[in-house]
XYZ file of C-alpha atoms in Angstrom:
568
model
C 13.033 8.075 18.631
C 14.357 5.733 16.157
C 15.840 2.210 16.606
C 17.910 1.101 13.597
C 19.239 -2.191 12.300
C 20.254 -2.734 8.765
C 19.058 -5.940 7.012
C 21.295 -7.746 4.546
C 19.587 -7.515 1.214
C 19.026 -10.986 -0.331
C 17.343 -11.576 -3.588
C 14.670 -14.296 -3.903
C 16.655 -16.863 -5.894
C 15.265 -18.959 -8.696
C 17.300 -21.929 -9.597
C 17.362 -23.029 -13.240
C 17.744 -26.786 -12.876
C 14.782 -28.617 -14.245
C 13.370 -31.625 -12.342
C 11.380 -34.111 -14.358
C 9.431 -31.723 -16.459
C 9.349 -33.711 -19.796
C 6.526 -32.951 -22.003
C 4.930 -36.282 -21.916
C 5.581 -40.007 -21.646
C 5.949 -42.580 -18.877
C 9.125 -40.919 -17.409
C 6.943 -38.138 -15.926
C 6.272 -38.240 -12.277
C 3.455 -36.816 -10.309
C 5.693 -34.263 -8.506
C 7.497 -33.248 -11.606
C 4.303 -32.822 -13.606
C 2.776 -30.613 -10.871
C 5.737 -28.416 -10.965
C 5.671 -28.240 -14.824
C 2.023 -27.278 -14.821
C 2.632 -24.565 -12.209
C 5.287 -23.080 -14.498
C 2.802 -23.387 -17.477
C 0.487 -21.095 -15.622
C 3.281 -18.528 -15.021
C 3.842 -19.237 -11.340
C 7.081 -18.104 -10.170
C 7.092 -18.606 -6.370
C 5.584 -20.891 -3.656
C 5.145 -19.961 -0.058
C 5.082 -22.342 2.736
C 6.747 -24.352 5.561
C 8.250 -27.806 5.014
C 7.476 -30.971 6.988
C 8.333 -34.572 6.745
C 5.360 -35.563 4.694
C 6.193 -32.916 1.977
C 10.023 -32.948 2.119
C 10.527 -34.855 -1.064
C 8.365 -32.473 -3.058
C 10.236 -29.505 -1.407
C 13.449 -31.041 -2.795
C 11.900 -31.053 -6.222
C 10.714 -27.466 -5.877
C 14.184 -26.491 -4.678
C 15.781 -27.885 -7.893
C 13.262 -26.256 -10.228
C 12.888 -22.690 -11.529
C 10.114 -22.032 -8.927
C 11.365 -19.945 -5.928
C 10.479 -21.109 -2.473
C 9.688 -18.528 0.196
C 9.723 -19.903 3.639
C 7.378 -18.290 6.139
C 7.119 -18.392 9.896
C 3.573 -19.774 10.106
C 1.351 -21.728 7.755
C -1.500 -19.217 7.972
C 0.973 -16.367 7.162
C 2.174 -18.429 4.189
C -1.433 -18.482 2.997
C -1.971 -14.749 3.400
C 1.349 -14.160 1.443
C 0.206 -16.497 -1.369
C -3.278 -14.719 -1.359
C -1.654 -11.260 -1.806
C 0.792 -12.806 -4.440
C -2.218 -14.107 -6.297
C -3.969 -10.657 -6.170
C -0.979 -9.086 -7.722
C 0.367 -11.805 -10.052
C -2.826 -13.617 -10.929
C -2.159 -16.979 -9.329
C -0.535 -18.019 -6.053
C 0.584 -21.189 -4.330
C 1.305 -22.428 -0.838
C 2.951 -25.807 0.048
C 2.723 -27.338 3.632
C 2.808 -30.614 5.465
C -0.153 -32.808 6.501
C -2.790 -31.593 8.945
C -0.644 -29.562 11.340
C 0.287 -27.489 8.365
C -2.835 -27.793 6.225
C -5.343 -27.202 9.046
C -3.217 -24.209 10.227
C -3.674 -22.829 6.658
C -7.544 -23.033 6.692
C -8.340 -19.536 7.693
C -6.199 -17.811 5.179
C -7.437 -20.201 2.380
C -11.045 -19.413 3.470
C -10.411 -15.704 2.972
C -9.000 -16.327 -0.454
C -12.125 -18.278 -1.331
C -14.495 -15.653 -0.047
C -12.680 -12.803 -1.955
C -11.981 -14.837 -5.161
C -8.204 -15.077 -4.976
C -6.792 -18.092 -6.777
C -4.413 -19.850 -4.475
C -3.143 -23.465 -5.153
C -2.842 -25.393 -1.838
C -0.336 -28.280 -2.032
C -0.154 -30.454 1.088
C 1.921 -33.501 1.666
C 0.372 -36.619 3.216
C 1.293 -39.961 4.542
C 2.326 -42.587 1.928
C -0.171 -44.968 0.608
C 1.905 -47.992 1.577
C 2.177 -46.801 5.224
C -1.615 -46.534 5.675
C -2.315 -50.245 4.947
C -2.806 -51.269 8.646
C -4.513 -47.961 9.582
C -1.773 -46.911 11.897
C -1.982 -43.817 14.245
C 0.661 -41.796 12.401
C 1.758 -38.395 13.695
C -0.302 -35.413 12.487
C -3.239 -37.677 11.720
C -6.810 -36.512 12.782
C -9.557 -38.929 12.899
C -8.825 -40.647 9.512
C -6.642 -40.081 6.537
C -9.237 -38.203 4.515
C -10.051 -35.664 7.254
C -7.834 -32.721 5.901
C -9.099 -33.353 2.318
C -12.656 -33.204 3.476
C -12.124 -30.006 5.261
C -10.578 -28.261 2.332
C -13.463 -29.395 0.131
C -15.487 -26.707 1.919
C -13.069 -23.879 1.269
C -11.783 -24.597 -2.276
C -13.562 -24.669 -5.625
C -11.815 -28.078 -6.490
C -9.721 -30.741 -4.686
C -7.958 -33.872 -5.383
C -5.946 -36.500 -3.507
C -3.148 -37.572 -5.826
C -3.098 -41.094 -4.714
C -3.403 -42.963 -8.020
C -0.811 -42.414 -10.859
C -3.522 -43.433 -13.354
C -5.621 -40.437 -12.457
C -3.355 -38.013 -10.790
C -2.183 -36.114 -13.943
C -5.774 -35.393 -15.077
C -6.725 -34.313 -11.536
C -3.816 -31.840 -11.433
C -5.020 -30.353 -14.843
C -8.609 -30.229 -13.620
C -7.834 -28.329 -10.405
C -5.337 -25.790 -11.901
C -7.798 -25.074 -14.612
C -10.616 -24.525 -11.960
C -8.361 -22.122 -9.923
C -7.903 -19.964 -13.070
C -11.369 -20.200 -14.246
C -13.223 -19.400 -11.022
C -10.446 -17.300 -9.368
C -10.746 -19.321 -6.160
C -8.431 -21.669 -4.177
C -7.879 -25.428 -5.085
C -6.399 -28.242 -3.033
C -3.997 -30.965 -4.015
C -2.874 -33.592 -1.587
C 0.227 -35.437 -2.441
C 1.262 -38.736 -0.528
C 4.898 -38.750 0.094
C 5.333 -42.045 -1.657
C 3.577 -40.740 -4.784
C 5.930 -37.703 -5.453
C 8.205 -39.867 -7.753
C 5.405 -42.136 -9.077
C 5.586 -42.420 -12.805
C 2.797 -41.762 -15.295
C 1.673 -45.237 -16.714
C 0.861 -43.695 -20.095
C 1.737 -40.628 -22.083
C -0.194 -37.749 -20.812
C -0.721 -34.444 -22.522
C -2.752 -31.609 -20.657
C -6.064 -30.894 -22.269
C -8.163 -27.707 -21.786
C -11.865 -27.324 -22.647
C -12.626 -23.643 -22.944
C -15.957 -22.598 -21.321
C -18.202 -20.488 -23.445
C -21.317 -18.348 -22.805
C -24.836 -19.433 -23.946
C -24.926 -17.077 -27.012
C -28.788 -16.649 -26.867
C -28.829 -15.727 -23.261
C -25.773 -13.436 -23.740
C -27.479 -11.662 -26.689
C -30.730 -11.227 -24.778
C -28.897 -9.800 -21.702
C -26.969 -7.386 -23.699
C -30.035 -6.164 -25.640
C -32.022 -5.667 -22.332
C -28.976 -3.842 -20.869
C -28.832 -1.541 -23.974
C -32.575 -0.703 -23.517
C -32.174 0.041 -19.811
C -29.152 2.148 -20.118
C -30.520 4.183 -23.234
C -33.795 4.914 -21.294
C -32.188 6.191 -18.084
C -31.355 9.628 -16.943
C -28.881 9.085 -13.951
C -26.511 6.211 -14.826
C -23.639 5.302 -12.569
C -21.173 2.397 -12.705
C -20.249 0.580 -9.611
C -16.945 -1.363 -10.299
C -16.031 -4.294 -8.177
C -13.097 -6.611 -7.392
C -13.863 -9.185 -10.152
C -12.984 -6.644 -12.886
C -9.335 -7.031 -11.528
C -9.502 -10.686 -11.051
C -10.693 -11.331 -14.633
C -8.704 -8.484 -16.254
C -11.677 -6.518 -17.278
C -10.919 -3.102 -15.727
C -9.685 -1.608 -19.029
C -12.738 -2.722 -20.841
C -14.960 -1.046 -18.247
C -13.010 2.160 -18.330
C -13.394 2.373 -22.083
C -17.051 1.809 -21.720
C -17.304 4.503 -19.113
C -15.159 6.961 -21.206
C -17.127 6.329 -24.475
C -20.480 6.991 -22.786
C -19.343 9.567 -20.126
C -20.747 7.379 -17.306
C -19.379 8.293 -13.792
C -17.853 5.458 -11.847
C -17.621 4.600 -8.112
C -15.803 1.719 -6.492
C -16.476 -0.675 -3.608
C -14.160 -1.176 -0.574
C -13.176 -4.672 -1.641
C -12.727 -3.418 -5.261
C -10.835 -0.216 -4.355
C -8.158 0.743 -6.992
C -9.683 -1.556 -9.594
C -9.582 1.528 -11.751
C -7.350 4.550 -11.077
C -8.841 6.904 -8.531
C -7.344 9.810 -10.430
C -9.608 9.145 -13.364
C -11.743 12.129 -14.135
C -14.930 9.946 -14.057
C -14.116 8.377 -10.800
C -16.008 9.747 -7.790
C -15.004 7.642 -4.844
C -15.874 4.581 -2.740
C -19.579 3.832 -2.234
C -20.089 2.148 1.098
C -23.484 3.094 2.360
C -23.434 5.254 5.499
C -19.664 4.946 5.646
C -19.123 7.140 2.503
C -19.741 10.930 2.519
C -23.299 11.950 2.213
C -23.140 13.627 -1.145
C -21.670 10.544 -2.913
C -24.117 8.274 -1.028
C -27.095 10.364 -2.387
C -25.576 10.546 -5.950
C -25.355 6.735 -6.093
C -28.789 5.959 -4.484
C -30.631 8.448 -6.628
C -29.433 6.818 -9.819
C -32.139 5.255 -12.012
C -29.610 2.790 -13.618
C -26.968 1.213 -11.373
C -24.551 -0.674 -13.693
C -22.847 -3.032 -11.144
C -19.919 -4.942 -12.719
C -17.856 -7.537 -10.773
C -19.101 -6.193 -7.532
C -20.250 -8.320 -4.558
C -22.972 -7.049 -2.187
C -21.205 -7.791 1.036
C -22.153 -6.199 4.303
C -18.923 -4.415 4.592
C -19.091 -2.990 0.998
C -22.723 -2.056 1.732
C -21.785 -0.213 4.904
C -23.179 -2.883 7.222
C -26.269 -2.946 5.087
C -26.979 0.884 5.442
C -26.974 0.982 1.575
C -30.295 1.559 -0.356
C -29.901 0.234 -3.796
C -33.088 -0.623 -5.689
C -32.639 -3.925 -7.357
C -35.142 -2.847 -9.970
C -32.771 -0.303 -11.184
C -29.666 -2.517 -11.274
C -27.752 -4.165 -14.144
C -25.767 -6.717 -12.020
C -22.971 -8.943 -13.673
C -20.557 -11.067 -11.759
C -18.921 -14.491 -12.451
C -21.722 -16.177 -10.631
C -24.763 -14.113 -11.718
C -26.192 -11.926 -14.455
C -29.352 -10.002 -13.484
C -31.100 -7.001 -15.006
C -33.876 -5.645 -12.649
C -35.619 -9.007 -11.650
C -34.677 -10.835 -14.920
C -32.009 -13.570 -14.446
C -29.751 -14.808 -17.283
C -27.902 -18.093 -16.910
C -24.573 -19.490 -18.409
C -23.171 -16.144 -19.233
C -19.363 -15.399 -18.598
C -18.964 -12.109 -16.936
C -15.968 -11.464 -19.315
C -18.302 -11.883 -22.363
C -20.904 -9.627 -20.863
C -18.537 -6.852 -19.946
C -16.859 -6.970 -23.388
C -20.129 -7.156 -25.184
C -21.376 -4.093 -23.138
C -18.326 -2.081 -24.218
C -19.214 -2.560 -27.876
C -22.925 -1.547 -27.775
C -24.121 1.587 -29.326
C -25.465 3.707 -26.579
C -27.372 7.021 -26.272
C -26.518 7.637 -22.710
C -27.608 11.042 -21.138
C -24.563 12.812 -19.723
C -25.054 13.061 -16.005
C -23.163 16.061 -14.185
C -20.271 14.726 -12.133
C -20.426 15.129 -8.398
C -18.124 18.040 -7.230
C -14.981 16.988 -5.282
C -15.203 17.406 -1.490
C -14.045 20.797 -0.164
C -10.369 21.095 0.482
C -9.757 17.545 -1.237
C -6.859 19.151 -3.156
C -5.570 21.098 -0.160
C -1.946 20.470 0.503
C -1.117 18.929 3.846
C 0.340 21.541 6.180
C 2.376 20.103 8.906
C 1.824 21.225 12.497
C 5.031 19.664 14.067
C 4.036 20.026 17.722
C 0.497 18.904 17.426
C -0.363 15.432 18.798
C -0.983 13.085 15.832
C -4.660 11.998 15.186
C -6.258 9.499 12.943
C -7.454 12.046 10.390
C -4.191 13.767 10.334
C -2.155 10.509 10.053
C -4.136 9.500 6.940
C -3.969 13.021 5.439
C -0.177 12.729 5.589
C -0.172 9.177 4.101
C -2.363 10.341 1.311
C 0.176 13.014 0.421
C 3.117 10.602 0.196
C 1.388 7.940 -2.019
C 2.583 7.672 -5.566
C 2.367 5.185 -8.402
C 5.192 3.181 -7.184
C 3.497 2.010 -3.998
C 0.896 -0.613 -3.003
C -1.326 0.057 0.030
C -1.894 -3.076 2.069
C -4.631 -2.504 4.755
C -5.519 -4.804 7.649
C -8.870 -5.146 9.233
C -10.331 -2.492 11.431
C -10.487 1.173 11.480
C -7.266 1.424 9.445
C -9.297 -0.179 6.582
C -12.146 2.287 7.043
C -9.610 5.174 7.101
C -7.798 3.871 4.049
C -11.173 4.010 2.003
C -10.490 7.802 1.793
C -6.948 7.438 0.394
C -6.418 8.254 -3.231
C -4.736 5.394 -5.107
C -3.000 6.493 -8.309
C -2.914 3.350 -10.466
C -5.287 0.565 -10.647
C -4.852 -2.613 -8.404
C -2.646 -0.731 -5.929
C -4.780 -1.495 -2.894
C -5.065 -4.851 -1.148
C -7.130 -5.709 1.868
C -9.373 -8.488 3.189
C -12.328 -6.227 2.968
C -15.008 -8.965 2.873
C -13.720 -11.806 4.941
C -12.040 -9.369 7.311
C -9.544 -11.572 8.920
C -7.160 -9.671 11.339
C -3.520 -10.208 10.727
C -3.657 -10.229 6.955
C -1.460 -7.264 6.181
C 1.983 -8.042 7.388
C 2.380 -11.479 5.677
C 0.433 -10.013 2.617
C 3.111 -7.417 2.202
C 5.667 -10.202 1.864
C 3.491 -11.651 -1.025
C 3.439 -8.181 -2.672
C 7.301 -7.742 -2.336
C 7.768 -11.205 -4.135
C 5.073 -10.587 -6.819
C 6.088 -6.878 -7.495
C 9.663 -6.140 -6.362
C 9.378 -2.794 -8.259
C 6.543 -1.600 -5.960
C 6.854 -0.689 -2.247
C 4.150 -1.714 0.213
C 2.742 0.824 2.623
C 1.189 -1.443 5.377
C -1.573 0.032 7.460
C -2.235 -2.292 10.477
C -3.815 -1.912 13.869
C -1.927 -2.984 16.996
C -4.236 -5.875 17.689
C -3.887 -7.236 14.196
C -0.141 -6.644 14.205
C 0.352 -8.730 17.424
C -1.172 -11.736 15.544
C 1.222 -12.077 12.643
C 4.093 -9.499 13.091
C 6.850 -12.152 13.223
C 6.477 -12.526 9.476
C 8.760 -9.352 9.342
C 11.564 -11.816 9.927
C 10.976 -12.948 6.341
C 11.348 -9.324 5.292
C 14.666 -9.242 6.974
C 15.736 -12.567 5.509
C 15.075 -11.386 1.965
C 15.808 -7.676 2.254
C 12.184 -6.638 1.690
C 11.347 -3.030 2.439
C 7.727 -2.472 3.285
C 6.797 0.597 5.361
C 4.691 -0.747 8.282
C 2.495 1.858 10.055
C 1.133 0.435 13.220
C -1.930 2.323 14.573
C -1.383 1.863 18.283
C -4.593 2.752 20.173
C -4.144 0.129 22.865
C -6.759 -2.288 21.647
C -9.572 -3.289 19.298
C -11.111 0.045 18.215
C -13.716 -1.308 15.916
C -14.902 -3.715 18.601
C -14.956 -0.926 21.131
C -17.404 0.922 18.835
C -19.684 -2.175 18.697
C -19.482 -3.182 22.387
C -16.992 -1.634 24.793
C -15.325 -3.475 27.563
C -11.922 -4.533 28.968
C -11.905 -7.553 26.564
C -10.951 -5.090 23.862
C -7.799 -3.955 25.477
C -4.357 -5.449 24.605
C -0.864 -5.134 26.108
C 1.050 -2.149 24.839
C 4.188 -3.285 23.130
C 7.203 -1.229 22.242
C 6.512 -2.036 18.520
C 9.358 0.285 17.357
C 11.816 -2.116 19.060
C 10.812 -5.126 16.962
C 13.884 -4.387 14.689
C 16.135 -4.946 17.619
C 14.582 -8.399 18.161
C 14.698 -9.441 14.580
C 18.236 -8.028 13.813
C 17.020 -5.862 10.851
C 14.820 -3.117 9.881
C 14.289 0.470 11.311
C 11.857 1.433 14.073
C 10.317 4.777 14.907
C 8.133 5.980 17.709
C 5.622 8.615 16.823
C 3.623 10.876 19.108
C 3.407 14.190 17.106
C 3.013 15.278 13.504
C 6.595 16.402 13.372
C 7.815 12.932 14.609
C 5.486 11.246 11.946
C 6.997 13.469 9.161
C 10.544 12.756 10.189
C 9.796 9.007 10.432
C 8.146 8.822 7.027
C 10.848 10.708 5.334
C 13.434 8.437 6.856
C 11.467 5.271 5.938
C 11.086 6.516 2.271
C 14.803 7.131 2.000
C 15.650 3.626 3.577
C 15.113 1.340 0.654
C 17.455 -1.528 1.974
C 15.121 -2.697 4.843
C 11.684 -2.500 6.218
C 10.673 0.435 8.451
C 8.135 0.340 11.360
C 6.307 3.294 12.680
C 4.805 2.953 16.194
C 1.994 5.641 15.856
C 0.326 6.484 19.256
C -3.378 7.321 18.933
C -6.074 7.955 21.531
C -8.323 4.780 22.082
C -11.430 6.718 21.175
C -9.921 8.458 18.010
C -11.822 6.921 15.191
C -11.907 7.506 11.413
C -14.500 9.691 9.710
C -15.881 6.684 7.924
C -16.537 4.827 11.300
C -18.109 8.004 12.704
C -20.350 8.308 9.673
C -21.371 4.571 10.042
C -22.241 5.196 13.687
C -24.558 8.060 12.625
C -26.113 5.945 9.952
C -26.745 3.026 12.274
C -28.206 5.184 14.904
C -30.794 6.443 12.524
C -31.666 2.898 11.461
C -31.745 1.505 14.929
């Protein structure tokens, strides 16, 4: 059964009026300079919700080339900015003081944990109105509270209170976001938005370089280790995308015929159609043949990968650190030897240039029936496995898979992503509710790609109203709600009535919002009809309410259960 409403397509407009973005001089203002620097870094859009303490800056944004995307909640704006950053390279969110900023904390914490460079811009009470320490609205404890909170979940922060230092602080924080690929925080008092620079200011950048001696020794040891091994394997992680190193690693793998596996957080960093790519390694959650292939390796070349409990199958992985070459932006380690002050980009690029004599390891055969065509059984009740088999068939290189937390994420691990960086999820921080607002960020950052959103019913209920932003702008994600009447992953850990939720008529959401198409799915035939209609409808979002049994879990979750039972 389908419920249809047509959304009016609206483009995300960028106005071309410049506001105070002069190159230098005393006529610059703090607000104008911040906008100019955002443009310098290629930022095209800012997500957020206005409020009285940030309205003046919103007015400047509105008159600038930067597009402003209004969201329904501050945390949703943060998720959207996070996804935008993952696709575009840098994101930004702008909110008001405390009631806006503190609502944003969870999504910014996720961006910090997963290395997504989001610029947080918050309004604040004016400096003049703080003189008698008044109890202004939105204030918590004292005027520094919000900034102190964000210091814990950003890599750099600044309160732009003094025009003498504000311009240098903007430069410092933006450079930190790009260098470390993590969020930064800028707090702008409302009576400082139009404050002028007291002297001519020109942005300066000091490039960071590796310690050449340490780099040379690390590469030499890596070369010896790889040349002396017999069963090498590359584990490619999310930082290869964040630092634009995926192409270098693929060339290294091709040149030396080294098989590659991914991590869940780093899924789609390289094309999963590449002949050297074997699949996602995640401890007990991956298929047994792949797990053994990786864990039997005598040389694990782990590049840009974080050893999180999710990526390691809730620590069911068995990777011997003595056999690892491990390089991230935070650490370079070969076996138990640690090398300091080495940029991950320099190490990866240096590795790709080395002359190697790598033994050619036989590739792992593909799983049986992995290339089998999906054969529809129209009258059969839809199951988790059959749902994802059908989704896997429809994916192509024009789509981006956005997966929320829960069993939909574990199921999505087995999907085949055609191009690199076409899979987005909070696979480390695992904050429920990410996917719907994240799909908005994807639509803005990459209007030529269509999001396929995989979300459980519990996560959907948290942030689903952000679909109104899709209606407003004519965005067209295909949202697939796995409706199993509760929190499936939590049931697996500890069953109880607290895991049950109210069953909504999810397919009727378009009626409420006045736009979009809704479909209710019980059988494979209904799923096929709904997906075909959704693919054909490019003018608005589509929502599929897919009914699944509460105890119908993914093969990955079943494998994890078996692995944990052996360990416990």
